[in-house]
mmCIF file of C-alpha atoms in Angstrom:
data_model
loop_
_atom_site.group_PDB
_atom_site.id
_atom_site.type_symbol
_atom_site.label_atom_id
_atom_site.label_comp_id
_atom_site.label_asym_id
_atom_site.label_seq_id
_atom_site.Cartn_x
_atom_site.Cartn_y
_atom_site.Cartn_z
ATOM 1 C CA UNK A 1 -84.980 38.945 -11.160
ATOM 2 C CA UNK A 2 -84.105 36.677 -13.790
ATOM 3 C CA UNK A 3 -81.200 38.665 -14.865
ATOM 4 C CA UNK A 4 -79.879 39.280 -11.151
ATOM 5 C CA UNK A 5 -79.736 35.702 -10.545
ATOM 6 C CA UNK A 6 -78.198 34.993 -14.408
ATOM 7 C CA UNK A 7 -75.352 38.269 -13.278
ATOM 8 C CA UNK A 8 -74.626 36.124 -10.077
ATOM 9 C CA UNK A 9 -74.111 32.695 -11.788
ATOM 10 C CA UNK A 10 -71.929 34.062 -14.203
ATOM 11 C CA UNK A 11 -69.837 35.922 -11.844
ATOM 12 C CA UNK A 12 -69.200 32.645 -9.838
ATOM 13 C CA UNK A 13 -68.602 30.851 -12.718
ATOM 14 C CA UNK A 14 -66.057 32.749 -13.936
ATOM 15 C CA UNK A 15 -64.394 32.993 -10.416
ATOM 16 C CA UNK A 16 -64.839 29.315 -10.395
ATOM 17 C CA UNK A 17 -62.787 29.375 -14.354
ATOM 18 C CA UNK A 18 -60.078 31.598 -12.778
ATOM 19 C CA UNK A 19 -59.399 29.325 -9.643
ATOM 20 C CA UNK A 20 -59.012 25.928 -12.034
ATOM 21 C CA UNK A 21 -56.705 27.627 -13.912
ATOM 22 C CA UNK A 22 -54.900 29.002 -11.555
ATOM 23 C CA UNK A 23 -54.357 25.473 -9.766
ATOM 24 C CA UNK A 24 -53.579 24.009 -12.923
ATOM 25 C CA UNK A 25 -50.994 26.325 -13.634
ATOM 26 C CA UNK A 26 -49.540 25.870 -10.740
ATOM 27 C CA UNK A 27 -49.659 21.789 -10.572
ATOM 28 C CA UNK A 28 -47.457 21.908 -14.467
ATOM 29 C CA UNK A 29 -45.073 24.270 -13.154
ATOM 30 C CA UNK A 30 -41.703 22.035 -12.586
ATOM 31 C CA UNK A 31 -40.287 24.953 -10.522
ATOM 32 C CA UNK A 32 -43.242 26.359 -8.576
ATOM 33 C CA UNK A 33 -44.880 29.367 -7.967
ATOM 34 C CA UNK A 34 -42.960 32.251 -9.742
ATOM 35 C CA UNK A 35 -39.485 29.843 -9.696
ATOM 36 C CA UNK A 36 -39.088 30.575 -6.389
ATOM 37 C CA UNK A 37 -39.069 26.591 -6.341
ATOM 38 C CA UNK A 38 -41.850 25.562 -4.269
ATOM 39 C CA UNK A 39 -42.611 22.019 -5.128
ATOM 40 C CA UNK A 40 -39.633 21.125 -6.913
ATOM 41 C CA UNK A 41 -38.938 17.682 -7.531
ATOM 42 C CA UNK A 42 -35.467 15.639 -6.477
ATOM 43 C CA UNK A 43 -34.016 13.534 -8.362
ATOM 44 C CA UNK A 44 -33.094 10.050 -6.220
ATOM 45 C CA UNK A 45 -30.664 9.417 -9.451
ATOM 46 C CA UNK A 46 -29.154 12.716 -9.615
ATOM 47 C CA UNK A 47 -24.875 12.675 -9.528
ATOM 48 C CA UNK A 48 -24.110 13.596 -5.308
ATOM 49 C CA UNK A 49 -22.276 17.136 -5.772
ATOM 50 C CA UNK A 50 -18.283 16.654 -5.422
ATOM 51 C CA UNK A 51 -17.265 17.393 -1.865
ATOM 52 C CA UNK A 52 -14.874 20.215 -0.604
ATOM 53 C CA UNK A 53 -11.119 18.602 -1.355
ATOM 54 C CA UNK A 54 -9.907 20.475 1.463
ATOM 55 C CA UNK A 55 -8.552 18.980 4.280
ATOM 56 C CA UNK A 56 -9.868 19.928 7.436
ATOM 57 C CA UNK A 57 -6.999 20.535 10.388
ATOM 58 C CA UNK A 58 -8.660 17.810 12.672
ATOM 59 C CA UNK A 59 -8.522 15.404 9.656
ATOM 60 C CA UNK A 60 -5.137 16.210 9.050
ATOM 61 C CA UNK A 61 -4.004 15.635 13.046
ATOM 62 C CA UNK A 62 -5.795 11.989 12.614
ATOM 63 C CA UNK A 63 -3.701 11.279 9.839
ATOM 64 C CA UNK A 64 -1.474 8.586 10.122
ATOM 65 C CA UNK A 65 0.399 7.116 6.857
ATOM 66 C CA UNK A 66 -0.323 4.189 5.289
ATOM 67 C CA UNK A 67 2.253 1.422 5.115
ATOM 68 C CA UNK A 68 2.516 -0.552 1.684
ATOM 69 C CA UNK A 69 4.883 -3.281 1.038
ATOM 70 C CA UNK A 70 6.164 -3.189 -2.049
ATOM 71 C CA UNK A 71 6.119 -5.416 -5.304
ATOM 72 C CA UNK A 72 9.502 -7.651 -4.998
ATOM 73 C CA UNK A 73 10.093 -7.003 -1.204
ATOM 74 C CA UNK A 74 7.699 -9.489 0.669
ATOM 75 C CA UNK A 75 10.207 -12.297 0.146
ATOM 76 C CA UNK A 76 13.785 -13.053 1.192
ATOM 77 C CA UNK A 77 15.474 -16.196 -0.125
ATOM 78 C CA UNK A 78 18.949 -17.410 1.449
ATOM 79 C CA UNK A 79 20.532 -20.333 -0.934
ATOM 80 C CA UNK A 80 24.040 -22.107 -0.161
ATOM 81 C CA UNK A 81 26.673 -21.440 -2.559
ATOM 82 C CA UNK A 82 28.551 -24.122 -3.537
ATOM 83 C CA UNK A 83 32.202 -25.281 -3.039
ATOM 84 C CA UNK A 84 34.888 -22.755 -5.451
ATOM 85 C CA UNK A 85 36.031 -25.761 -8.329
ATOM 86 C CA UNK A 86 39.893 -26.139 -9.213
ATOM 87 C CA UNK A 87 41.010 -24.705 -12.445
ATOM 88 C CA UNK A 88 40.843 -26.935 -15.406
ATOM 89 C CA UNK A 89 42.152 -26.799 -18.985
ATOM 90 C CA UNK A 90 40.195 -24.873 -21.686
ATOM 91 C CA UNK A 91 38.463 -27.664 -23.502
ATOM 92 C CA UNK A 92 37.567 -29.056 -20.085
ATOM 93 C CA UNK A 93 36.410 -25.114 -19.008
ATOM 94 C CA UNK A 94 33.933 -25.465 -22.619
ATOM 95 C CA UNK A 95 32.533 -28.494 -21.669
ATOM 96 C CA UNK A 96 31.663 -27.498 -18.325
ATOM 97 C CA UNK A 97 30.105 -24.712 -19.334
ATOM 98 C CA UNK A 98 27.620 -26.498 -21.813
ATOM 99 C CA UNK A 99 26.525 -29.126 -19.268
ATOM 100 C CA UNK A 100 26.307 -25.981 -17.000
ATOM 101 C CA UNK A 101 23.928 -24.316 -19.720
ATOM 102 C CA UNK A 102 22.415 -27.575 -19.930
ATOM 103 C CA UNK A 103 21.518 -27.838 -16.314
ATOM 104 C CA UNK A 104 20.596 -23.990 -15.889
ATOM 105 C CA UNK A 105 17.666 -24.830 -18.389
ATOM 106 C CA UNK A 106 14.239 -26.087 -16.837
ATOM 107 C CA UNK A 107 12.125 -28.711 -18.677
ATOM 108 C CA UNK A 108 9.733 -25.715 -19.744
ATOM 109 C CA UNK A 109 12.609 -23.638 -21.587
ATOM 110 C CA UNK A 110 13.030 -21.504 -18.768
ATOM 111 C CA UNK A 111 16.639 -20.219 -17.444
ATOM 112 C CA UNK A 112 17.374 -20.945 -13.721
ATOM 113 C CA UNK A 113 20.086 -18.800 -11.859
ATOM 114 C CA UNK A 114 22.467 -22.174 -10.474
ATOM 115 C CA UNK A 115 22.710 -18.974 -7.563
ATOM 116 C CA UNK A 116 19.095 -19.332 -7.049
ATOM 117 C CA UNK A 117 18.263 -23.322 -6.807
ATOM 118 C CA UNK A 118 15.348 -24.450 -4.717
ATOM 119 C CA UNK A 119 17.356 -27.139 -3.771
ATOM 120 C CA UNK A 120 20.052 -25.455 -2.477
ATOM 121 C CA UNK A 121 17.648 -23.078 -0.220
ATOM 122 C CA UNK A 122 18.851 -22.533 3.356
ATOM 123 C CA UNK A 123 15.458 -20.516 4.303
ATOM 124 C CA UNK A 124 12.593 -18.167 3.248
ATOM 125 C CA UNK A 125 11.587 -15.293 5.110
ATOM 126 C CA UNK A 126 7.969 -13.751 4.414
ATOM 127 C CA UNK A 127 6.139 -10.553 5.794
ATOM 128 C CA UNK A 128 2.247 -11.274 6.382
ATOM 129 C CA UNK A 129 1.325 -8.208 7.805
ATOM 130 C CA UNK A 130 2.643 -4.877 8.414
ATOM 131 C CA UNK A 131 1.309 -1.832 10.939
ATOM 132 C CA UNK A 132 1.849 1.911 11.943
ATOM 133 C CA UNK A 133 1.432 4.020 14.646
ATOM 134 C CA UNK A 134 2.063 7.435 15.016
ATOM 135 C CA UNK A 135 2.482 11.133 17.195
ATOM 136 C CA UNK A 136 3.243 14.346 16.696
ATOM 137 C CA UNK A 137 5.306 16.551 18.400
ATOM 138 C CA UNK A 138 7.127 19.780 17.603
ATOM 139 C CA UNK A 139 6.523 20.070 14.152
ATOM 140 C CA UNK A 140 7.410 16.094 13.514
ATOM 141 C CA UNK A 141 5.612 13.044 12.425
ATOM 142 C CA UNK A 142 6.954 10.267 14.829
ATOM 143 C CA UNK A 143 5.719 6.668 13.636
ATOM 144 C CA UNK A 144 6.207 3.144 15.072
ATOM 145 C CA UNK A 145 6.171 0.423 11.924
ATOM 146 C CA UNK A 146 5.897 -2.724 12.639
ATOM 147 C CA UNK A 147 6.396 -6.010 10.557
ATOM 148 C CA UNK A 148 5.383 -9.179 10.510
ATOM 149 C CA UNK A 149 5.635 -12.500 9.085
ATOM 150 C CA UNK A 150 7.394 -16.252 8.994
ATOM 151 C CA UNK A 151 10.209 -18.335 8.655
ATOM 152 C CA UNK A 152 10.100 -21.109 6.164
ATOM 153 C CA UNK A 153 13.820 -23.418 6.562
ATOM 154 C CA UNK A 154 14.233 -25.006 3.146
ATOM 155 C CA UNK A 155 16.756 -28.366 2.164
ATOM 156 C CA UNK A 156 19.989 -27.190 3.694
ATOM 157 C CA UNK A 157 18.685 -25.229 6.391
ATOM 158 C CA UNK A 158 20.548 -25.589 10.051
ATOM 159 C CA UNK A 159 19.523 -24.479 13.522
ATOM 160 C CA UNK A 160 20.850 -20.893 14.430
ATOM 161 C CA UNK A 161 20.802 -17.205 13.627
ATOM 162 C CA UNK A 162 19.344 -15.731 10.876
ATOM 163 C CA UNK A 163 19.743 -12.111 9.918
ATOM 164 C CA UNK A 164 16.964 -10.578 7.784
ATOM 165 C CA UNK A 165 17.395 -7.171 5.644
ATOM 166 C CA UNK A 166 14.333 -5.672 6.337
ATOM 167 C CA UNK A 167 14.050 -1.835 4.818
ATOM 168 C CA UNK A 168 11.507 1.486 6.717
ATOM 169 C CA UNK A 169 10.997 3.894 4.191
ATOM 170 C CA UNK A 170 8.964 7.066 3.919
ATOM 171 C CA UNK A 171 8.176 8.648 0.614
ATOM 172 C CA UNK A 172 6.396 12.179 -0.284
ATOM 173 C CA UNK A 173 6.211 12.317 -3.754
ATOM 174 C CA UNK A 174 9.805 11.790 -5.501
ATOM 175 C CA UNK A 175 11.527 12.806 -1.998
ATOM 176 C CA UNK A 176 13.038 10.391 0.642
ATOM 177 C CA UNK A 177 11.882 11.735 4.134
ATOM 178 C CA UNK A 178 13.658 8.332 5.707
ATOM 179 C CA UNK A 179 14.821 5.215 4.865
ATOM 180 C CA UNK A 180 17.270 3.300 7.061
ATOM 181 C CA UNK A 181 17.696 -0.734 6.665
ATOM 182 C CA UNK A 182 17.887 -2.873 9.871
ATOM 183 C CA UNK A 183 19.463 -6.193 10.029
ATOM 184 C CA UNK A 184 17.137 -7.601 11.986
ATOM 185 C CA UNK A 185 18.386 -10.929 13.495
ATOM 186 C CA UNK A 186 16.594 -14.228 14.996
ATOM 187 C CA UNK A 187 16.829 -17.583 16.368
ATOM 188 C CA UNK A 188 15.259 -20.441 14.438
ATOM 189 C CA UNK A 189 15.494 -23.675 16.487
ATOM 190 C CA UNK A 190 13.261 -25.821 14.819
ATOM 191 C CA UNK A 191 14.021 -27.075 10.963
ATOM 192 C CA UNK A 192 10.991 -28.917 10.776
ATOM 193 C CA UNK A 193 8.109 -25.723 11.441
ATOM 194 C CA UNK A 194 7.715 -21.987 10.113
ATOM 195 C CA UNK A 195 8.929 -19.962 12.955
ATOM 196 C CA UNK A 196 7.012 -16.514 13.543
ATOM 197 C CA UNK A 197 8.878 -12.993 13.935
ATOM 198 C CA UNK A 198 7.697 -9.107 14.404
ATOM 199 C CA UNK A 199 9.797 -6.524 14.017
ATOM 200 C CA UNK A 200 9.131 -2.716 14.823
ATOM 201 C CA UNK A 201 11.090 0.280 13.939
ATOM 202 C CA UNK A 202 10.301 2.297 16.689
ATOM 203 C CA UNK A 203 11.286 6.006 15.715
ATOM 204 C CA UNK A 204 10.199 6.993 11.960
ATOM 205 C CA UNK A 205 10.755 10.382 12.537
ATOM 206 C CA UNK A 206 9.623 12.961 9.158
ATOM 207 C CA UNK A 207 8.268 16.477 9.013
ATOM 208 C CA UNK A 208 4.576 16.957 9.964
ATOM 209 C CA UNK A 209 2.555 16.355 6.777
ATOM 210 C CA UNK A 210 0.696 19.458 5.195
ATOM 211 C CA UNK A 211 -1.511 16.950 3.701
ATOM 212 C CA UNK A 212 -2.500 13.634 3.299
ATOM 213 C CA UNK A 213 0.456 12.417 0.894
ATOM 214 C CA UNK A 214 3.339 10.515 2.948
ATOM 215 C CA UNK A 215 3.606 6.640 1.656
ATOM 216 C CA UNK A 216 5.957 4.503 3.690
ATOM 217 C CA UNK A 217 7.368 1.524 2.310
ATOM 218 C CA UNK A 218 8.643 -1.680 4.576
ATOM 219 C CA UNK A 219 10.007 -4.798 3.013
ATOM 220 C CA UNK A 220 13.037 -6.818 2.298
ATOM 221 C CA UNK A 221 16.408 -5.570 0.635
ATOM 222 C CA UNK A 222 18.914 -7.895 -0.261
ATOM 223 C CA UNK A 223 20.960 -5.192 -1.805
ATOM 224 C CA UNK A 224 22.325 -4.411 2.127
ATOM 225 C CA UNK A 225 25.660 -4.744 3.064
ATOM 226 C CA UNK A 226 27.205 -8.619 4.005
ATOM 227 C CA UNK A 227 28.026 -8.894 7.587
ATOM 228 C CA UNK A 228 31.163 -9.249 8.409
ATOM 229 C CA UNK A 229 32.702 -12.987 8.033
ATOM 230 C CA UNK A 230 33.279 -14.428 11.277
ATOM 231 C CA UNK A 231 36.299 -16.449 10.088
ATOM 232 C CA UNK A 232 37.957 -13.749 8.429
ATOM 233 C CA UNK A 233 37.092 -10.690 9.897
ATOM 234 C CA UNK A 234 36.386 -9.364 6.255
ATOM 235 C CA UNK A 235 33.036 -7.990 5.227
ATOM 236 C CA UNK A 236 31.861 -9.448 2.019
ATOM 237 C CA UNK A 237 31.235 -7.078 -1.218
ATOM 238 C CA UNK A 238 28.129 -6.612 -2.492
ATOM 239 C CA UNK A 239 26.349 -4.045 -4.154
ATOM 240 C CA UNK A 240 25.540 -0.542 -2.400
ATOM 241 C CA UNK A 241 22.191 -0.015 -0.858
ATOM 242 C CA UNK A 242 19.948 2.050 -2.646
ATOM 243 C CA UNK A 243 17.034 4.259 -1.397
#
């Protein structure tokens, strides 16, 4: 009897032994039971996997460029120029020309264009905002760009018509899908106030993108043609308009 009951204690025991191990072996294992990965523990500061780069086709029918206004173009100075000077003689040409130099140089050193005095500023156009909107049809990207922004007169400033340069262009990479400068002209009545203008360029027209990598470009460009003087009939030179 005595060794019946020892044969049955033993036997649990060791049952009892096999289970403990068991369940500890399976509480240290980082991947679970036979790294089928049962258990497995996340990470909360683990890097997010990179998504797919592709662009999906409904993405790509949402897409609508973005319009960026470029360094240099958000401004658009007009200065008077003064009054043509008779001819003088040499030595009084020289010493014109070093009380020029003399005046062209601000109290800090710097050089100021006589072309480009604040005093001599007629107005200051700005552009404070800029939007796009934008269909497709028949293989083509058609986009509506608009512009905004002010009218600042300056010193010599005088009721009337001003005509602003203001450049649409649309970029992929290197190539020029459109660009296309608009004299865009309005009526400032007030000398004393910043007068507000918008102006929209109502057919962009480009080749349907294949991806998402048009840029369009809208600001000033004060390399655009003179118009035509009034007077004379004669268009004043200046130099070429570039894309």
């Amino acid at each position: 009897m005595a060794f019946h009951r020892f044969n049955r204690r033993f036997v649990a025991g060791l049952a009892l032994t096999g289970f403990m191990l068991a369940a500890a072996g399976c509480q240290s294992s980082d991947n679970g039971i036979l790294n089928l990965g049962f258990g497995k523990k996340t990470d909360p500061n683990a890097p997010i996997p990179p998504q797919d780069p592709k662009v999906l086709a409904s993405q790509l029918q949402a897409y609508c460029p973005k319009v960026t206004v470029r360094d240099g173009t958000a401004y658009f100075n007009t200065y008077a120029k003064g009054a043509p000077q008779p001819k003088k003689k040499k030595a009084d040409a020289t010493q014109d020309a070093e009380a020029a130099a003399a005046a062209q140089t601000a109290p800090d050193g710097s050089i100021v264009d006589p072309n480009k005095d604040p005093a001599k500023i007629i107005y200051q156009a700005s552009i404070s905002d800029v939007s796009r909107d934008c269909s497709r049809a028949n293989g083509q990207l058609t986009m509506k760009v608009g512009v905004a922004g002010k009218i600042v007169p300056g010193p010599l400033f005088a009721p009337g018509t001003i005509t602003m340069p203001i450049r649409i262009a649309v970029m992929h990479g290197p190539d020029v899908l459109y660009s296309q400068i608009h004299p865009y002209q309005i009526q400032v009545s007030d000398p004393s106030t910043a007068t507000q203008f918008v102006f929209t360029d109502p057919n962009v027209v480009v080749p349907e993108p294949s991806a998402r990598d048009y840029t369009v470009y809208a600001g000033y460009d004060d390399t655009a043609p003179a118009a035509a003087d009034k007077k004379s009939g004669k268009k004043k030179k200046r130099a070429p308009a570039t894309n």
